[in-house]
PDB file of C-alpha atoms and ligand atoms in Angstrom:
ATOM      1  CA  MET A   1      -3.878  27.387 -29.843  1.00 93.00           C
ATOM      2  CA  ARG A   2      -4.898  24.007 -28.656  1.00 96.00           C
ATOM      3  CA  VAL A   3      -3.281  22.673 -25.646  1.00 98.00           C
ATOM      4  CA  ALA A   4      -3.567  18.862 -23.939  1.00 98.00           C
ATOM      5  CA  LEU A   5      -2.003  17.889 -21.095  1.00 98.00           C
ATOM      6  CA  TYR A   6      -1.594  14.004 -20.478  1.00 98.00           C
ATOM      7  CA  PRO A   7      -1.339  13.170 -16.482  1.00 98.00           C
ATOM      8  CA  GLY A   8      -0.037  10.320 -15.127  1.00 97.00           C
ATOM      9  CA  SER A   9       2.112   8.190 -12.635  1.00 97.00           C
ATOM     10  CA  PHE A  10       4.343   7.109 -14.911  1.00 98.00           C
ATOM     11  CA  ASP A  11       6.186   4.706 -12.462  1.00 98.00           C
ATOM     12  CA  PRO A  12       7.871   4.263 -14.706  1.00 98.00           C
ATOM     13  CA  ILE A  13       6.683   5.606 -18.436  1.00 98.00           C
ATOM     14  CA  THR A  14       6.601   2.508 -20.677  1.00 98.00           C
ATOM     15  CA  TYR A  15       6.018   1.792 -24.988  1.00 98.00           C
ATOM     16  CA  GLY A  16       2.190   1.944 -23.810  1.00 97.00           C
ATOM     17  CA  HIS A  17       2.484   5.711 -22.485  1.00 98.00           C
ATOM     18  CA  LEU A  18       4.542   6.708 -25.059  1.00 98.00           C
ATOM     19  CA  ASP A  19       2.110   5.479 -27.859  1.00 98.00           C
ATOM     20  CA  ILE A  20      -0.577   7.523 -26.240  1.00 98.00           C
ATOM     21  CA  LEU A  21       1.820  10.734 -26.315  1.00 98.00           C
ATOM     22  CA  LYS A  22       2.471  10.143 -29.750  1.00 97.00           C
ATOM     23  CA  ARG A  23      -1.275   9.934 -30.938  1.00 97.00           C
ATOM     24  CA  ALA A  24      -1.629  13.273 -28.990  1.00 98.00           C
ATOM     25  CA  LYS A  25       0.863  15.083 -30.097  1.00 97.00           C
ATOM     26  CA  ARG A  26      -0.758  14.366 -33.415  1.00 97.00           C
ATOM     27  CA  LEU A  27      -3.969  15.735 -32.407  1.00 97.00           C
ATOM     28  CA  PHE A  28      -2.925  19.195 -30.485  1.00 97.00           C
ATOM     29  CA  ASP A  29      -0.853  21.829 -30.866  1.00 97.00           C
ATOM     30  CA  LYS A  30       1.057  21.661 -27.436  1.00 98.00           C
ATOM     31  CA  LEU A  31       1.066  18.707 -25.389  1.00 98.00           C
ATOM     32  CA  ILE A  32       2.427  18.915 -22.078  1.00 98.00           C
ATOM     33  CA  VAL A  33       2.859  15.483 -19.699  1.00 98.00           C
ATOM     34  CA  ALA A  34       2.290  16.003 -16.281  1.00 98.00           C
ATOM     35  CA  VAL A  35       3.862  13.780 -13.903  1.00 98.00           C
ATOM     36  CA  VAL A  36       1.584  12.830 -10.459  1.00 97.00           C
ATOM     37  CA  GLU A  37       3.350  13.628  -7.434  1.00 95.00           C
ATOM     38  CA  ASN A  38       1.311  11.377  -5.080  1.00 90.00           C
ATOM     39  CA  PRO A  39      -0.312   8.701  -7.161  1.00 85.00           C
ATOM     40  CA  ARG A  40      -2.856   6.411  -5.431  1.00 85.00           C
ATOM     41  CA  LYS A  41       0.007   3.598  -4.797  1.00 84.00           C
ATOM     42  CA  ALA A  42       3.223   4.518  -3.414  1.00 92.00           C
ATOM     43  CA  PRO A  43       5.289   4.998  -6.118  1.00 97.00           C
ATOM     44  CA  LEU A  44       8.813   3.124  -7.327  1.00 98.00           C
ATOM     45  CA  PHE A  45      10.204   6.021  -8.324  1.00 98.00           C
ATOM     46  CA  THR A  46       9.913   9.739  -6.870  1.00 97.00           C
ATOM     47  CA  ALA A  47       8.427  12.166  -8.809  1.00 97.00           C
ATOM     48  CA  THR A  48      11.757  13.620  -9.481  1.00 97.00           C
ATOM     49  CA  GLU A  49      12.721  10.455 -11.270  1.00 98.00           C
ATOM     50  CA  ARG A  50       9.507   9.520 -13.170  1.00 98.00           C
ATOM     51  CA  ARG A  51       9.915  12.956 -14.412  1.00 98.00           C
ATOM     52  CA  TRP A  52      13.405  12.305 -15.258  1.00 98.00           C
ATOM     53  CA  LEU A  53      12.721   9.477 -16.926  1.00 98.00           C
ATOM     54  CA  VAL A  54       9.893  10.499 -19.085  1.00 98.00           C
ATOM     55  CA  GLU A  55      11.898  13.487 -20.175  1.00 98.00           C
ATOM     56  CA  GLN A  56      14.830  10.566 -21.212  1.00 98.00           C
ATOM     57  CA  ALA A  57      12.138   8.288 -22.644  1.00 98.00           C
ATOM     58  CA  LEU A  58      11.131  10.918 -25.185  1.00 98.00           C
ATOM     59  CA  ALA A  59      14.580  11.861 -26.080  1.00 98.00           C
ATOM     60  CA  GLU A  60      15.556   8.389 -26.640  1.00 98.00           C
ATOM     61  CA  GLU A  61      13.067   8.138 -29.088  1.00 97.00           C
ATOM     62  CA  GLY A  62      13.010  11.402 -30.681  1.00 97.00           C
ATOM     63  CA  ILE A  63      10.034  12.626 -29.685  1.00 97.00           C
ATOM     64  CA  THR A  64      10.204  17.115 -29.238  1.00 96.00           C
ATOM     65  CA  GLY A  65       8.395  19.559 -28.715  1.00 96.00           C
ATOM     66  CA  VAL A  66       6.953  17.829 -25.232  1.00 98.00           C
ATOM     67  CA  GLU A  67       6.776  20.006 -21.758  1.00 98.00           C
ATOM     68  CA  VAL A  68       7.248  17.856 -18.899  1.00 98.00           C
ATOM     69  CA  ILE A  69       5.962  18.961 -15.399  1.00 98.00           C
ATOM     70  CA  THR A  70       5.060  17.289 -11.756  1.00 98.00           C
ATOM     71  CA  TYR A  71       2.125  18.650 -10.277  1.00 97.00           C
ATOM     72  CA  SER A  72       0.468  17.738  -6.645  1.00 95.00           C
ATOM     73  CA  GLY A  73      -2.714  18.431  -5.837  1.00 93.00           C
ATOM     74  CA  LEU A  74      -5.773  17.945  -8.077  1.00 96.00           C
ATOM     75  CA  LEU A  75      -5.496  17.175 -11.890  1.00 96.00           C
ATOM     76  CA  ILE A  76      -8.125  19.450 -12.640  1.00 96.00           C
ATOM     77  CA  GLU A  77      -6.403  22.413 -10.768  1.00 97.00           C
ATOM     78  CA  CYS A  78      -3.566  21.538 -13.241  1.00 97.00           C
ATOM     79  CA  ALA A  79      -5.144  21.860 -16.204  1.00 97.00           C
ATOM     80  CA  LYS A  80      -7.185  25.007 -15.363  1.00 96.00           C
ATOM     81  CA  GLU A  81      -3.680  26.934 -14.047  1.00 97.00           C
ATOM     82  CA  LEU A  82      -1.596  26.027 -17.542  1.00 97.00           C
ATOM     83  CA  GLY A  83      -4.857  26.892 -19.212  1.00 97.00           C
ATOM     84  CA  VAL A  84      -5.170  23.578 -21.460  1.00 97.00           C
ATOM     85  CA  ALA A  85      -8.430  22.861 -23.479  1.00 96.00           C
ATOM     86  CA  ALA A  86      -8.117  18.717 -22.684  1.00 97.00           C
ATOM     87  CA  VAL A  87      -6.967  15.823 -20.112  1.00 98.00           C
ATOM     88  CA  VAL A  88      -5.943  12.969 -22.862  1.00 98.00           C
ATOM     89  CA  ARG A  89      -5.920   9.418 -20.922  1.00 97.00           C
ATOM     90  CA  GLY A  90      -4.923   6.257 -22.745  1.00 96.00           C
ATOM     91  CA  LEU A  91      -7.007   3.492 -22.865  1.00 94.00           C
ATOM     92  CA  ARG A  92      -6.122  -0.323 -23.007  1.00 92.00           C
ATOM     93  CA  ALA A  93      -9.132  -2.606 -22.440  1.00 81.00           C
ATOM     94  CA  THR A  94     -12.528  -2.340 -21.096  1.00 81.00           C
ATOM     95  CA  SER A  95     -11.157  -2.917 -17.777  1.00 81.00           C
ATOM     96  CA  ASP A  96     -10.216   0.530 -17.744  1.00 89.00           C
ATOM     97  CA  PHE A  97     -13.570   1.785 -18.363  1.00 91.00           C
ATOM     98  CA  ASP A  98     -15.057   2.701 -14.989  1.00 93.00           C
ATOM     99  CA  TYR A  99     -11.704   4.078 -13.607  1.00 93.00           C
ATOM    100  CA  GLU A 100     -11.776   7.036 -16.472  1.00 95.00           C
ATOM    101  CA  PHE A 101     -15.583   7.385 -16.638  1.00 95.00           C
ATOM    102  CA  GLN A 102     -15.367   7.811 -12.684  1.00 96.00           C
ATOM    103  CA  LEU A 103     -11.889  10.475 -13.199  1.00 95.00           C
ATOM    104  CA  ALA A 104     -13.941  12.193 -16.394  1.00 96.00           C
ATOM    105  CA  LEU A 105     -17.145  12.586 -14.829  1.00 97.00           C
ATOM    106  CA  THR A 106     -15.514  13.635 -11.272  1.00 97.00           C
ATOM    107  CA  ASN A 107     -12.742  16.580 -13.189  1.00 97.00           C
ATOM    108  CA  ARG A 108     -16.190  17.313 -15.307  1.00 97.00           C
ATOM    109  CA  ASP A 109     -17.998  18.154 -12.425  1.00 96.00           C
ATOM    110  CA  LEU A 110     -15.484  20.155 -11.090  1.00 96.00           C
ATOM    111  CA  ASP A 111     -14.680  22.389 -14.567  1.00 95.00           C
ATOM    112  CA  SER A 112     -16.808  21.329 -17.305  1.00 94.00           C
ATOM    113  CA  ASP A 113     -14.671  23.825 -19.560  1.00 95.00           C
ATOM    114  CA  ILE A 114     -12.083  20.845 -19.653  1.00 95.00           C
ATOM    115  CA  GLU A 115     -12.859  17.897 -21.976  1.00 96.00           C
ATOM    116  CA  SER A 116     -11.343  14.534 -21.135  1.00 97.00           C
ATOM    117  CA  VAL A 117     -10.572  12.935 -24.161  1.00 98.00           C
ATOM    118  CA  PHE A 118      -9.306   9.307 -24.814  1.00 97.00           C
ATOM    119  CA  LEU A 119      -7.131   7.856 -27.511  1.00 97.00           C
ATOM    120  CA  MET A 120      -7.011   4.325 -28.076  1.00 95.00           C
ATOM    121  CA  THR A 121      -3.384   1.758 -27.431  1.00 93.00           C
ATOM    122  CA  ALA A 122      -1.835   0.414 -30.205  1.00 95.00           C
ATOM    123  CA  GLY A 123      -3.154  -2.930 -29.811  1.00 94.00           C
ATOM    124  CA  GLN A 124       0.564  -4.241 -28.992  1.00 95.00           C
ATOM    125  CA  TYR A 125       0.555  -2.615 -25.853  1.00 95.00           C
ATOM    126  CA  SER A 126      -3.284  -3.120 -24.605  1.00 93.00           C
ATOM    127  CA  PHE A 127      -1.905  -5.339 -21.708  1.00 94.00           C
ATOM    128  CA  LEU A 128       0.812  -3.348 -20.572  1.00 96.00           C
ATOM    129  CA  SER A 129       0.766  -1.306 -17.146  1.00 96.00           C
ATOM    130  CA  SER A 130       3.889   0.001 -15.277  1.00 97.00           C
ATOM    131  CA  SER A 131       2.974  -2.494 -12.698  1.00 96.00           C
ATOM    132  CA  ILE A 132       3.199  -5.338 -14.732  1.00 97.00           C
ATOM    133  CA  VAL A 133       6.254  -4.228 -16.001  1.00 98.00           C
ATOM    134  CA  LYS A 134       8.102  -3.555 -12.453  1.00 98.00           C
ATOM    135  CA  GLU A 135       6.691  -7.088 -11.319  1.00 98.00           C
ATOM    136  CA  VAL A 136       8.502  -8.699 -14.662  1.00 98.00           C
ATOM    137  CA  LYS A 137      11.482  -6.862 -13.799  1.00 97.00           C
ATOM    138  CA  GLN A 138      11.759  -7.297  -9.975  1.00 97.00           C
ATOM    139  CA  TYR A 139      12.024 -11.567 -10.971  1.00 97.00           C
ATOM    140  CA  GLY A 140      14.604 -11.132 -14.001  1.00 96.00           C
ATOM    141  CA  GLY A 141      12.163 -11.240 -16.696  1.00 97.00           C
ATOM    142  CA  ASP A 142      13.413  -9.413 -20.035  1.00 97.00           C
ATOM    143  CA  VAL A 143      11.387  -5.858 -20.404  1.00 97.00           C
ATOM    144  CA  SER A 144      13.212  -4.350 -22.876  1.00 97.00           C
ATOM    145  CA  LYS A 145      10.081  -4.923 -25.605  1.00 97.00           C
ATOM    146  CA  PHE A 146       8.122  -2.730 -22.797  1.00 98.00           C
ATOM    147  CA  VAL A 147       9.912   0.212 -22.009  1.00 98.00           C
ATOM    148  CA  PRO A 148      12.763   2.615 -23.690  1.00 98.00           C
ATOM    149  CA  THR A 149      16.293   1.440 -22.436  1.00 98.00           C
ATOM    150  CA  CYS A 150      16.638   4.005 -19.914  1.00 98.00           C
ATOM    151  CA  VAL A 151      13.753   3.072 -18.247  1.00 98.00           C
ATOM    152  CA  GLU A 152      15.234  -0.639 -18.006  1.00 98.00           C
ATOM    153  CA  ARG A 153      18.243   0.336 -16.553  1.00 97.00           C
ATOM    154  CA  ALA A 154      16.790   3.003 -14.103  1.00 98.00           C
ATOM    155  CA  LEU A 155      14.704  -0.758 -12.931  1.00 98.00           C
ATOM    156  CA  ALA A 156      17.893  -2.596 -12.885  1.00 97.00           C
ATOM    157  CA  GLU A 157      19.294  -0.164 -10.552  1.00 97.00           C
ATOM    158  CA  LYS A 158      16.367  -0.225  -8.178  1.00 96.00           C
ATOM    159  CA  PHE A 159      16.196  -3.671  -8.062  1.00 96.00           C
ATOM    160  CA  GLY A 160      19.977  -3.905  -7.668  1.00 92.00           C
ATOM    161  CA  GLN A 161      20.454  -5.979 -11.280  1.00 91.00           C
ATOM    162  CA  PRO A 162      22.908  -5.843 -13.758  1.00 82.00           C
ATOM    163  CA  GLY A 163      22.211  -2.840 -16.435  1.00 75.00           C
ATOM    164  CA  PRO A 164      20.963  -3.734 -20.094  1.00 74.00           C
ATOM    165  CA  GLY A 165      24.660  -3.837 -20.851  1.00 63.00           C
ATOM    166  CA  GLY A 166      24.776  -6.433 -18.389  1.00 59.00           C
ATOM    167  CA  LYS A 167      27.027  -4.571 -16.175  1.00 53.00           C
ATOM    168  CA  THR A 168      26.216  -3.721 -12.015  1.00 51.00           C
ATOM    169  CA  LYS A 169      26.140   0.449 -11.644  1.00 51.00           C
ATOM    170  CA  LYS A 170      29.212   0.452  -9.050  1.00 47.00           C
TER     171      LYS A 170
HETATM  172  O1  PNS B 201      -1.820   7.144 -14.113  1.00 97.28           O
HETATM  173  P1  PNS B 201      -2.823   6.977 -13.291  1.00 97.28           P
HETATM  174  O2  PNS B 201      -2.156   6.473 -12.008  1.00 97.28           O
HETATM  175  O3  PNS B 201      -3.499   6.553 -13.999  1.00 97.28           O
HETATM  176  O4  PNS B 201      -2.756   8.507 -13.042  1.00 97.28           O
HETATM  177  C1  PNS B 201      -3.703   8.662 -12.637  1.00 97.28           C
HETATM  178  C2  PNS B 201      -4.395  10.244 -12.351  1.00 97.28           C
HETATM  179  C3  PNS B 201      -2.904  10.470 -11.826  1.00 97.28           C
HETATM  180  C4  PNS B 201      -4.319  11.030 -13.436  1.00 97.28           C
HETATM  181  C5  PNS B 201      -4.995  10.867 -11.224  1.00 97.28           C
HETATM  182  O5  PNS B 201      -4.957   9.844 -10.052  1.00 97.28           O
HETATM  183  C6  PNS B 201      -5.056  12.334 -10.689  1.00 97.28           C
HETATM  184  O6  PNS B 201      -5.035  12.879 -11.584  1.00 97.28           O
HETATM  185  N1  PNS B 201      -4.776  12.178  -9.103  1.00 97.28           N
HETATM  186  C7  PNS B 201      -4.483  13.866  -8.847  1.00 97.28           C
HETATM  187  C8  PNS B 201      -5.419  14.236  -7.788  1.00 97.28           C
HETATM  188  C9  PNS B 201      -6.999  14.052  -8.139  1.00 97.28           C
HETATM  189  O7  PNS B 201      -6.625  14.992  -9.047  1.00 97.28           O
HETATM  190  N2  PNS B 201      -7.643  13.220  -8.011  1.00 97.28           N
HETATM  191  C10 PNS B 201      -9.411  13.515  -8.362  1.00 97.28           C
HETATM  192  C11 PNS B 201      -9.250  12.368 -10.015  1.00 97.28           C
HETATM  193  S1  PNS B 201     -10.711  13.370 -10.277  1.00 97.28           S
END
């Protein structure tokens, strides 16, 4: 069985992540989404919240059969422990390449048995990032085209704004 790991900060998950996830699901027998506990930047959501949002987003989009975990420490250790064949990452634009190149070659140096596989995101999400979504929402913008409703609601709560239905959570 070909198992792949789809790691990330997912702070929060966006439609861009879900696009890559659906593509990876078609290529592998099993897909595991791995939410890193300590991302490089201080996250808006805790690891538990980020994992919960991934699970809620999958349910909202009707995507089944995907395992969601959190991990701390080295990605390649997590991949080795799970016995995955590949680590899947999404590419949006050439701006991603240097960073992904560094991750991939470092991981290969740490464990050459695990390949990094890159999937091109859909054009409509090629500009999207969790950071830009948070910024738009923080300043009151509409992110409904960028994230599932569960994520939009969680962002509204974080920023003390009314939820998608216009109600502020009591
Ligand atoms: O969504 P992101 O922030 O681009 O994901 C980056 C992530 C989490 C995959 C990467 O930072 C990571 O795996 N961090 C765990 C620590 C690690 O393995 N670092 C060395 C990577 S070569």
